[in-house]
C-alpha positions as a Python dict, from the first residue, in 0.01 Angstrom:
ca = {
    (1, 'X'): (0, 0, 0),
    (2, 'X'): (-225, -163, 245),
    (3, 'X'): (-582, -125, 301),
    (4, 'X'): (-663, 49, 613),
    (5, 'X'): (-951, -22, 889),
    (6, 'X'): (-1163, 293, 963),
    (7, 'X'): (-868, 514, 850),
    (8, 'X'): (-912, 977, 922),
    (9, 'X'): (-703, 1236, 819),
    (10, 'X'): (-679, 1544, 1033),
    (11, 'X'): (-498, 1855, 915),
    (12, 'X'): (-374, 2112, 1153),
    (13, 'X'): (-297, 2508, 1064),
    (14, 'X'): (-286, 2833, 1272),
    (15, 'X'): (-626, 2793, 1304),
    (16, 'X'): (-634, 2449, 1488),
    (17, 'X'): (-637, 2090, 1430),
    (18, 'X'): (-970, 1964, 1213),
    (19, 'X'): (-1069, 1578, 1041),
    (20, 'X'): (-1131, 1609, 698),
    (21, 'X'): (-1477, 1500, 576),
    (22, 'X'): (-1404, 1148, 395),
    (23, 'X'): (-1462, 914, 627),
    (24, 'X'): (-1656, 684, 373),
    (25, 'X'): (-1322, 692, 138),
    (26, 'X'): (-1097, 424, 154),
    (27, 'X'): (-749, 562, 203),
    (28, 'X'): (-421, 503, 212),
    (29, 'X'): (-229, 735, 200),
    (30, 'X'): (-135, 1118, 242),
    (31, 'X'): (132, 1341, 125),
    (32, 'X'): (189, 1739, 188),
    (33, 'X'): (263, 1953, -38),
    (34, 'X'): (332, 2330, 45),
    (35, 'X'): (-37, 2442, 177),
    (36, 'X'): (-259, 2167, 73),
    (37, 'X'): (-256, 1744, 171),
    (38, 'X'): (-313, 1482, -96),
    (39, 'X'): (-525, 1206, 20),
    (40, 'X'): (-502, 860, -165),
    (41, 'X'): (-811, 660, -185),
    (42, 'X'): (-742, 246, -228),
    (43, 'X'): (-932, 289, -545),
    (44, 'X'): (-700, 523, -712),
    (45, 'X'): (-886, 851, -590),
    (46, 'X'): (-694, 1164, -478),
    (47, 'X'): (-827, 1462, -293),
    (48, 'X'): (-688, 1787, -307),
    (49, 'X'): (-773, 1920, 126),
    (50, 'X'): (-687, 2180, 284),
    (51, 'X'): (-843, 2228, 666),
    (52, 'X'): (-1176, 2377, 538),
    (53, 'X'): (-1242, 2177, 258),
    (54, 'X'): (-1148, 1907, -11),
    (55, 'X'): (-1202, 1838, -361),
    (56, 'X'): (-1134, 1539, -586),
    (57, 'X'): (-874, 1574, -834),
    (58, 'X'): (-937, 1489, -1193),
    (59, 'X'): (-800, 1128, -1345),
    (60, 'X'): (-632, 1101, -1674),
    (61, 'X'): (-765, 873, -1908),
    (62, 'X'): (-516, 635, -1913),
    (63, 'X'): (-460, 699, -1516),
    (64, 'X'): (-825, 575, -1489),
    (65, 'X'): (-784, 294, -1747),
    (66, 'X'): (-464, 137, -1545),
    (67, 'X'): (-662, -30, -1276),
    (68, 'X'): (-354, -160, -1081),
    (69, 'X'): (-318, 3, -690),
    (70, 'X'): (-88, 284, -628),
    (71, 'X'): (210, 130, -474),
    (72, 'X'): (457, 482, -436),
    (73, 'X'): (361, 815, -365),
    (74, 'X'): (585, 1113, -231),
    (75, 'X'): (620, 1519, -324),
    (76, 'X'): (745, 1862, -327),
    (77, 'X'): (650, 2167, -265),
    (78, 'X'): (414, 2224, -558),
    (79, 'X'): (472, 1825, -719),
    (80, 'X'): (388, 1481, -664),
    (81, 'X'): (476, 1222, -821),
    (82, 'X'): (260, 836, -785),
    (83, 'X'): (350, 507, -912),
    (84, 'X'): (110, 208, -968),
    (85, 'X'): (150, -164, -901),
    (86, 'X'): (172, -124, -1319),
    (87, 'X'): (508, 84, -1308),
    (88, 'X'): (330, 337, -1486),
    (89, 'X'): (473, 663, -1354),
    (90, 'X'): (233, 996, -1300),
    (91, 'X'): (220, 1371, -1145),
    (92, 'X'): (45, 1621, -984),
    (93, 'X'): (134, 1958, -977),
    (94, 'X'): (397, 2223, -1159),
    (95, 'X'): (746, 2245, -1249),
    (96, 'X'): (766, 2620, -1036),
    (97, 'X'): (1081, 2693, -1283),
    (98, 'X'): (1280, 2414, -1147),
    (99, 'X'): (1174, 2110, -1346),
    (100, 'X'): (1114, 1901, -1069),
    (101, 'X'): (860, 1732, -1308),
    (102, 'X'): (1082, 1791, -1663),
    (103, 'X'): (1010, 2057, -1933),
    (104, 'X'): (879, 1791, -2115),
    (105, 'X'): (566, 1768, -1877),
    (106, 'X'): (296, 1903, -2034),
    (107, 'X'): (4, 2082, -1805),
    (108, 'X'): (-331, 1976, -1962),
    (109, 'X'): (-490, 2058, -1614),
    (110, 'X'): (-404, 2218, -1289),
    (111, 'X'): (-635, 1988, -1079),
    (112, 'X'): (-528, 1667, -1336),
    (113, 'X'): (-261, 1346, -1243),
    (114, 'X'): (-135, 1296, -1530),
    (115, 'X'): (91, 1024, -1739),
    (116, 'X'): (514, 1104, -1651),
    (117, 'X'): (576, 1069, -2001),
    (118, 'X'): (961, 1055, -1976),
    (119, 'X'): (992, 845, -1723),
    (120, 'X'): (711, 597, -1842),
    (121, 'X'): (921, 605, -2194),
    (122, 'X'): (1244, 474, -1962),
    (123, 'X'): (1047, 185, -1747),
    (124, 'X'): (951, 59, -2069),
    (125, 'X'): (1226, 41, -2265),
    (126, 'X'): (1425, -145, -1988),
    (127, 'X'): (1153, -347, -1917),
    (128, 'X'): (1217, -184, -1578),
    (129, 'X'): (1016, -169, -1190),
    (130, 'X'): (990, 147, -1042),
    (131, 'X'): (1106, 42, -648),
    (132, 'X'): (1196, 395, -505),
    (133, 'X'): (1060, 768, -542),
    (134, 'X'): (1187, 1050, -303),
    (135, 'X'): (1115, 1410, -333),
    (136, 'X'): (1311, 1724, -222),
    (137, 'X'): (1112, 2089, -229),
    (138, 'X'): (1188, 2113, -641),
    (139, 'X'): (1352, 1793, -714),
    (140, 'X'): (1211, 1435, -785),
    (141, 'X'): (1433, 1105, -779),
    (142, 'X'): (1344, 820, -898),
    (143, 'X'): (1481, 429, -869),
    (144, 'X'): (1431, 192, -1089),
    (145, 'X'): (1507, -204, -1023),
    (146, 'X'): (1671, -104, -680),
    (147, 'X'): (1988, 10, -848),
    (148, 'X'): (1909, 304, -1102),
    (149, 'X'): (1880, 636, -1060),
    (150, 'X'): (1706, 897, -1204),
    (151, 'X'): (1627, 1247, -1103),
    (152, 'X'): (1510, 1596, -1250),
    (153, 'X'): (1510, 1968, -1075),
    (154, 'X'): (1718, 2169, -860),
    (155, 'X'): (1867, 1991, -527),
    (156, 'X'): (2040, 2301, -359),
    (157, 'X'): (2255, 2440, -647),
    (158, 'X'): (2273, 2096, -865),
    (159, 'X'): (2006, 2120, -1142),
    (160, 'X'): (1911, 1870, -1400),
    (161, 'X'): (1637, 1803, -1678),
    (162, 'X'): (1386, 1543, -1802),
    (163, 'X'): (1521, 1259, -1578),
    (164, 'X'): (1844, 1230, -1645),
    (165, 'X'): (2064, 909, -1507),
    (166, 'X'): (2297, 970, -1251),
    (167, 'X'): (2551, 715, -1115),
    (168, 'X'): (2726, 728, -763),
    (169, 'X'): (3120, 588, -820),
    (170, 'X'): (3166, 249, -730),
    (171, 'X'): (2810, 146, -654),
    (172, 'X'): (2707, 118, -1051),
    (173, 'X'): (2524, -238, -946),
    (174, 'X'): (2492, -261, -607),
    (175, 'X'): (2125, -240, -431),
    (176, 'X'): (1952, 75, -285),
    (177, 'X'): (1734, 4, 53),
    (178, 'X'): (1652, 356, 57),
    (179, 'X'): (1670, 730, -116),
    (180, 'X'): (1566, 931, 141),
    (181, 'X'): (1539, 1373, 21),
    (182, 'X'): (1485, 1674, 264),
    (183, 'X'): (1448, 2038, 209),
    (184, 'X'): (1742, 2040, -98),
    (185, 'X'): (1952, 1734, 41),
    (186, 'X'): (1950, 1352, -34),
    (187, 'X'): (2076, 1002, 70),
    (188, 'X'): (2096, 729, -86),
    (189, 'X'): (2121, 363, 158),
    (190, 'X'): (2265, 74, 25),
    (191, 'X'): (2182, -291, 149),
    (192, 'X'): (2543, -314, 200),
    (193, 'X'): (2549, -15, 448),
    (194, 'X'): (2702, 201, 265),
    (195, 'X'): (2562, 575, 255),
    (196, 'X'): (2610, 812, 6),
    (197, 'X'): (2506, 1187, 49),
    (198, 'X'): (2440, 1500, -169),
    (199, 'X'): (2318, 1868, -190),
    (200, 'X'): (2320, 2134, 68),
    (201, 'X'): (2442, 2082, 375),
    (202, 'X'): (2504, 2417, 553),
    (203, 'X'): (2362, 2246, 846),
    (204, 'X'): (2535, 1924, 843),
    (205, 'X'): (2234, 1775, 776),
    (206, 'X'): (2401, 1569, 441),
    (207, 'X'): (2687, 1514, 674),
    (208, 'X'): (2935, 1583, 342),
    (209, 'X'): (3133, 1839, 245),
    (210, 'X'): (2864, 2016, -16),
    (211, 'X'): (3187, 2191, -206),
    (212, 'X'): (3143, 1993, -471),
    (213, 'X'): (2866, 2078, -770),
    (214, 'X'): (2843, 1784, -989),
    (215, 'X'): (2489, 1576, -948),
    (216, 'X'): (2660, 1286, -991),
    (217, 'X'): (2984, 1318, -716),
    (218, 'X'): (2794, 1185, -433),
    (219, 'X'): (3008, 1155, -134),
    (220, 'X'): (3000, 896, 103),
    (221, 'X'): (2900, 923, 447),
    (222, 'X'): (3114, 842, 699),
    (223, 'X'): (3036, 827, 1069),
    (224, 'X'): (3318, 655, 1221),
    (225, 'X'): (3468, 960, 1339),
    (226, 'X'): (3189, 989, 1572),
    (227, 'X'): (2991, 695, 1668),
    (228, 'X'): (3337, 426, 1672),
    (229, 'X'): (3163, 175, 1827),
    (230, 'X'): (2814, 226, 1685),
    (231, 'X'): (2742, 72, 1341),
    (232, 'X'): (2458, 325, 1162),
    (233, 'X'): (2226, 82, 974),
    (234, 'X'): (1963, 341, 822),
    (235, 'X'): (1900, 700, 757),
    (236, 'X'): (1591, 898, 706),
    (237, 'X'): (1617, 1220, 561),
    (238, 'X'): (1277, 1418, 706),
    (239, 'X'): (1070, 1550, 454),
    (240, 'X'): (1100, 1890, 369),
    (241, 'X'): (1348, 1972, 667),
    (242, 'X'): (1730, 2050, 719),
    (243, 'X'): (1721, 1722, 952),
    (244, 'X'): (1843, 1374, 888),
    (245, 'X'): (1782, 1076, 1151),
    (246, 'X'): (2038, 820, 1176),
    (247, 'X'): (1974, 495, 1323),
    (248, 'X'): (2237, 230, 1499),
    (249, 'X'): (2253, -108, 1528),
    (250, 'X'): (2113, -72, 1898),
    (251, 'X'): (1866, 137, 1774),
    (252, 'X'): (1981, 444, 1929),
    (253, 'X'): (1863, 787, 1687),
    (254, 'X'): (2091, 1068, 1625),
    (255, 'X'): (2025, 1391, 1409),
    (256, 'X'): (2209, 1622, 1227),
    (257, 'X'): (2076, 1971, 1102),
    (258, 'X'): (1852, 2191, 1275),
    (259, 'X'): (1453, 2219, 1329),
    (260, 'X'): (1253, 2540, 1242),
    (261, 'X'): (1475, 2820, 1238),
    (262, 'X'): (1752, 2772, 1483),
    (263, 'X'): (2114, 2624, 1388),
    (264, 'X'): (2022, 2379, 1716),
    (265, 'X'): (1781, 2118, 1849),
    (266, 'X'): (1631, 2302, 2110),
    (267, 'X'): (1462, 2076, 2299),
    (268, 'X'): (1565, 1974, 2605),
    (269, 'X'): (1627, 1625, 2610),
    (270, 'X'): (1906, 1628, 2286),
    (271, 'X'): (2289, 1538, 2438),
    (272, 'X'): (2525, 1680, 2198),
    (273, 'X'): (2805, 1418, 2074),
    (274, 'X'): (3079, 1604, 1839),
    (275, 'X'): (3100, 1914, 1586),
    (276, 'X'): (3226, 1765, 1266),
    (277, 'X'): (3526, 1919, 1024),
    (278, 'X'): (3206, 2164, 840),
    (279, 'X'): (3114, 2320, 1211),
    (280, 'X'): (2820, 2105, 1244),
    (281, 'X'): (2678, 1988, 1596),
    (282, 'X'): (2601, 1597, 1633),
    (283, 'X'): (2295, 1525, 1875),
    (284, 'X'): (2166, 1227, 2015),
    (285, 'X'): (1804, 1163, 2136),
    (286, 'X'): (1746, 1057, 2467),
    (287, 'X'): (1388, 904, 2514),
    (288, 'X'): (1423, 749, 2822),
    (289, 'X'): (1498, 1089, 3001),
    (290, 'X'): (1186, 1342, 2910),
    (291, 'X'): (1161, 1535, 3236),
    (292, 'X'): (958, 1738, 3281),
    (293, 'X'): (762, 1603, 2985),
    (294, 'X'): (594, 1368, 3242),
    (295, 'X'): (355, 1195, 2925),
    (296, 'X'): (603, 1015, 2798),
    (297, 'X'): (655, 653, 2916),
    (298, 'X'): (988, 589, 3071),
    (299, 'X'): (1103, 286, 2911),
    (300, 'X'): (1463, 108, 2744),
    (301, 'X'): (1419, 246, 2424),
    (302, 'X'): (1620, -81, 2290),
    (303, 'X'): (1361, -327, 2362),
    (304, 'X'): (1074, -50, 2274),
    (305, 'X'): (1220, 20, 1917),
    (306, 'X'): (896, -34, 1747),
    (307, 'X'): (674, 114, 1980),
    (308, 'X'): (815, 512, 1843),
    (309, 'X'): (827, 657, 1525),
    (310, 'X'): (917, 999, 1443),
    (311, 'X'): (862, 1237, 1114),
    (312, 'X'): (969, 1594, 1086),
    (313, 'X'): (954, 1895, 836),
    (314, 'X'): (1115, 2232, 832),
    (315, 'X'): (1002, 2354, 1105),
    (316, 'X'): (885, 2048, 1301),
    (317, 'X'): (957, 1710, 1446),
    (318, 'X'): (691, 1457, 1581),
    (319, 'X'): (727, 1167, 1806),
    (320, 'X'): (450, 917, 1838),
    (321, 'X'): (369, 634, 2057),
    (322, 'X'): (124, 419, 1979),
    (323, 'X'): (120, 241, 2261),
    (324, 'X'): (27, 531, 2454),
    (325, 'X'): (-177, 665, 2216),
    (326, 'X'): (-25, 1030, 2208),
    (327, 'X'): (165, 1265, 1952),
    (328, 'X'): (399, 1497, 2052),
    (329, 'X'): (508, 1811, 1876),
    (330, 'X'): (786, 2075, 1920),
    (331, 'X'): (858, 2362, 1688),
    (332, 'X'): (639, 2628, 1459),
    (333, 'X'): (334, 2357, 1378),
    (334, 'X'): (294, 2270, 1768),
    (335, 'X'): (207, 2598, 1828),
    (336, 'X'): (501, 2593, 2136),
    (337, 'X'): (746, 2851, 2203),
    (338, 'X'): (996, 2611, 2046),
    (339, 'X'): (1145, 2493, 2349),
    (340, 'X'): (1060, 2183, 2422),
    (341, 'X'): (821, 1896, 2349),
    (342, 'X'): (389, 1966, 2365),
    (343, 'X'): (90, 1731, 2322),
    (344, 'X'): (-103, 1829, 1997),
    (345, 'X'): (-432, 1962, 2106),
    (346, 'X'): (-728, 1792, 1966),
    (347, 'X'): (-579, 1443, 1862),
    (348, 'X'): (-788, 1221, 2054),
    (349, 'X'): (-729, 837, 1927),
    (350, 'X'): (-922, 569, 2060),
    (351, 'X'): (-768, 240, 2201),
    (352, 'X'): (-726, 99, 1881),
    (353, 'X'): (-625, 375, 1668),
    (354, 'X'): (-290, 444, 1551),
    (355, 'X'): (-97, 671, 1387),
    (356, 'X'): (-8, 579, 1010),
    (357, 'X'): (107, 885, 888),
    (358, 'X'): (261, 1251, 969),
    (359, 'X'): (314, 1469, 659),
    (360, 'X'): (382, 1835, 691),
    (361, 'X'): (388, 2144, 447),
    (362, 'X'): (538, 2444, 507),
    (363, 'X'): (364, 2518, 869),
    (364, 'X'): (92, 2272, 841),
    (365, 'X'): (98, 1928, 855),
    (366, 'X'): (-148, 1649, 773),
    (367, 'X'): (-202, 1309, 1036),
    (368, 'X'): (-336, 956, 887),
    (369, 'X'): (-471, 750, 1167),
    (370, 'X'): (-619, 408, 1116),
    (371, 'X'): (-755, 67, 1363),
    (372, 'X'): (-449, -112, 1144),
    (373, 'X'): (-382, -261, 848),
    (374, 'X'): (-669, -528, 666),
    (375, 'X'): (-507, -855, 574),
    (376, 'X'): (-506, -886, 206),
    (377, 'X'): (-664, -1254, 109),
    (378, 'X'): (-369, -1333, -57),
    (379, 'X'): (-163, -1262, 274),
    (380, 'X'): (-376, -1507, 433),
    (381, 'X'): (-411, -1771, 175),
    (382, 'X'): (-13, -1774, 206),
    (383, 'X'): (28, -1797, 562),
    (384, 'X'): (-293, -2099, 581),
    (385, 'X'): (-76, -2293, 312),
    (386, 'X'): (207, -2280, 482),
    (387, 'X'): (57, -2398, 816),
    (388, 'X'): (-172, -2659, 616),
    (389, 'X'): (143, -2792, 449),
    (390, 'X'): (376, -2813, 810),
    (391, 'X'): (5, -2978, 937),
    (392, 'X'): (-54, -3228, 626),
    (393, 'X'): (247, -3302, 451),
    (394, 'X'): (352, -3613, 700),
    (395, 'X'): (-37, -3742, 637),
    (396, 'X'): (8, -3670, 259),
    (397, 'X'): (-282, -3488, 245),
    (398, 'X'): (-311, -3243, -59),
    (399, 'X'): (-483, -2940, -34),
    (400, 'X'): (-725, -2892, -374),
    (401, 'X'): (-898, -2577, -222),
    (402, 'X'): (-903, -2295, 34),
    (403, 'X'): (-1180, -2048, 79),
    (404, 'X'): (-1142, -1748, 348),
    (405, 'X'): (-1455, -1569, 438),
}
């Protein structure tokens, strides 16, 4: 994870939107649980906030002894799970009679990260790099070397223990870009393109038929039926929602499922494309046609791609633009009538502030905003020596030294 210039966390409830008091920590990060946000400091540091206050979590010894940077962090409802630069694997949190965590987790102490014994026990014995985690409400998965994968806890009505290995047919050694979880569904994306779903899907949010209950039948995903001339290159299950965004090749989004609690998108700018063999709807997002939501920029989303980024939860979806400077809300945490798209009141950003981060619990969510990211000296050290070598090499010139201040 990168450092962060001048980074803030706000956290917005019923009661309003409000920056949390730690403005001379160094974070990184932030992940929601149910009610409260976990705030991760460059230095290791988490803080337990809610919107009145926060309080620093206690370090396990041999947390506090590995001195490498966090490099993974994602959670549940009531679990988190962090991984350092080390591989060493640790939680937050409680197993809420699901295991998310394994039976084997011990709780010394409810405000404690602490060592994921099992897991830590596997990475070593394979000699093995932790390269994905992805959490569901009570499930955890974890990836190691970009090809195996782990998980423990109850995803919809699938329920394992301890970590146990799990292996998709066909696809025993081929990468993982991405393992994306919702509210009780996952996806796993290959680098091939291949996409592989599991869990519930009563909202065709998995995009599979969900008849089958074996953790390890994932089915793939295929969109052909619908999108024939589109090509879907990623997927992004939201956190803690009954939504998955996929993205094509043109960069168009679509989602499947449904936000807060109607069956429907029900905003006003969604075009609806198919209803697949399970009775699900298809949408598409049109950007460039917000009317009467007269803030957003009318632009060709195609050459714009990185200009948006949306996040969602169970009963919201965001759309930022940095370029603009704004965050936009609709459903239960934007305070609307669910309808259609609203500012959120109170986020003022500055012209150099962006938005790093949306993370939302059950009907709060939790927004990191930073100037950018700090180039680390290594970073810059690489990018000098490659210039200095282009520059030199014809000369032969050697370089015996670089020093950035």
């Amino acid at each position: 994870m990168k450092e962060l210039k001048n980074p803030k966390v706000y956290i917005r409830d019923g009661s309003g939107l409000r920056q949390q008091a730690l403005e001379k920590e160094n974070i990184i990060d932030i992940t929601y649980l149910s009610d409260n946000c976990l705030v991760i400091t460059k230095e290791g540091n988490v803080f337990l906030c809610s919107i009145e206050n926060s309080k620093q979590l206690k370090l396990y010894l041999l947390y506090q002894e590995d001195q490498t940077p966090i490099k993974l962090i994602d959670s549940g409802f009531h679990h988190c799970i962090l991984v350092k630069e080390s591989n060493n694997v640790y939680a937050y949190g409680t197993n809420n009679n699901s295991n998310e965590l394994g039976s084997r987790f011990i709780i010394t102490n409810d405000n404690e990260i602490q060592p994921l014994e099992r897991m830590n026990k596997i990475v070593k014995e394979n000699n093995s790099k932790v390269t994905h985690v992805s959490c569901s409400i009570n499930s955890s998965f974890i990836v190691l070397n970009n090809t195996d994968i782990y998980f423990s806890g109850s995803l919809h009505y699938l329920k394992k223990d301890n970590f146990a290995r799990i292996e998709i047919e066909n696809k025993e050694n081929c990468k993982i870009k991405r393992i994306t979880c919702g509210f009780n569904h996952v996806l796993v994306i290959y680098e091939d393109g291949d996409i592989y779903g599991q869990g519930g899907n009563d909202y065709g949010q998995s995009v599979i038929n969900n008849s089958n209950r074996d953790i390890n039948s994932f089915e793939k995903v295929d969109l052909n039926e619908y999108f024939k001339k589109k090509k879907i290159v990623d997927a992004i299950a939201f956190r803690k929602s009954h939504m998955t965004l996929f993205i094509s090749s043109e960069n168009d989004f679509y989602i499947y499922g449904y936000i807060g609690f109607n069956e429907t998108l029900t905003f006003s700018n969604h075009t609806k494309i198919a209803t697949n063999s399970h009775n699900c709807d298809i949408y598409k997002l049109e950007f460039q046609n917000l009317q009467p939501y007269d803030e957003f920029y009318k632009l060709d989303y195609n050459r714009n791609f990185k200009e948006w980024e949306m996040y969602g939860a169970y009963t919201s979806l965001f759309i930022v633009n940095n370029r603009k400077g704004k965050v936009w809300a609709v459903g239960r945490t934007s305070v609307t009538d669910n309808n259609g798209f609203t500012l959120i009141d109170g986020l003022e950003l500055n012209e150099k502030e962006k938005v790093i981060k949306i993370s939302s619990g059950t009907n709060d969510f939790g927004i990191l905003v930073a100037e950018g990211y700090f180039k680390s000296e290594e970073e810059m050290k690489k990018k000098l020596l490659i210039y200095c070598n282009a520059c030199f090499e014809k000369e032969n010139l050697f370089l015996f030294d670089i020093s950035i201040n």
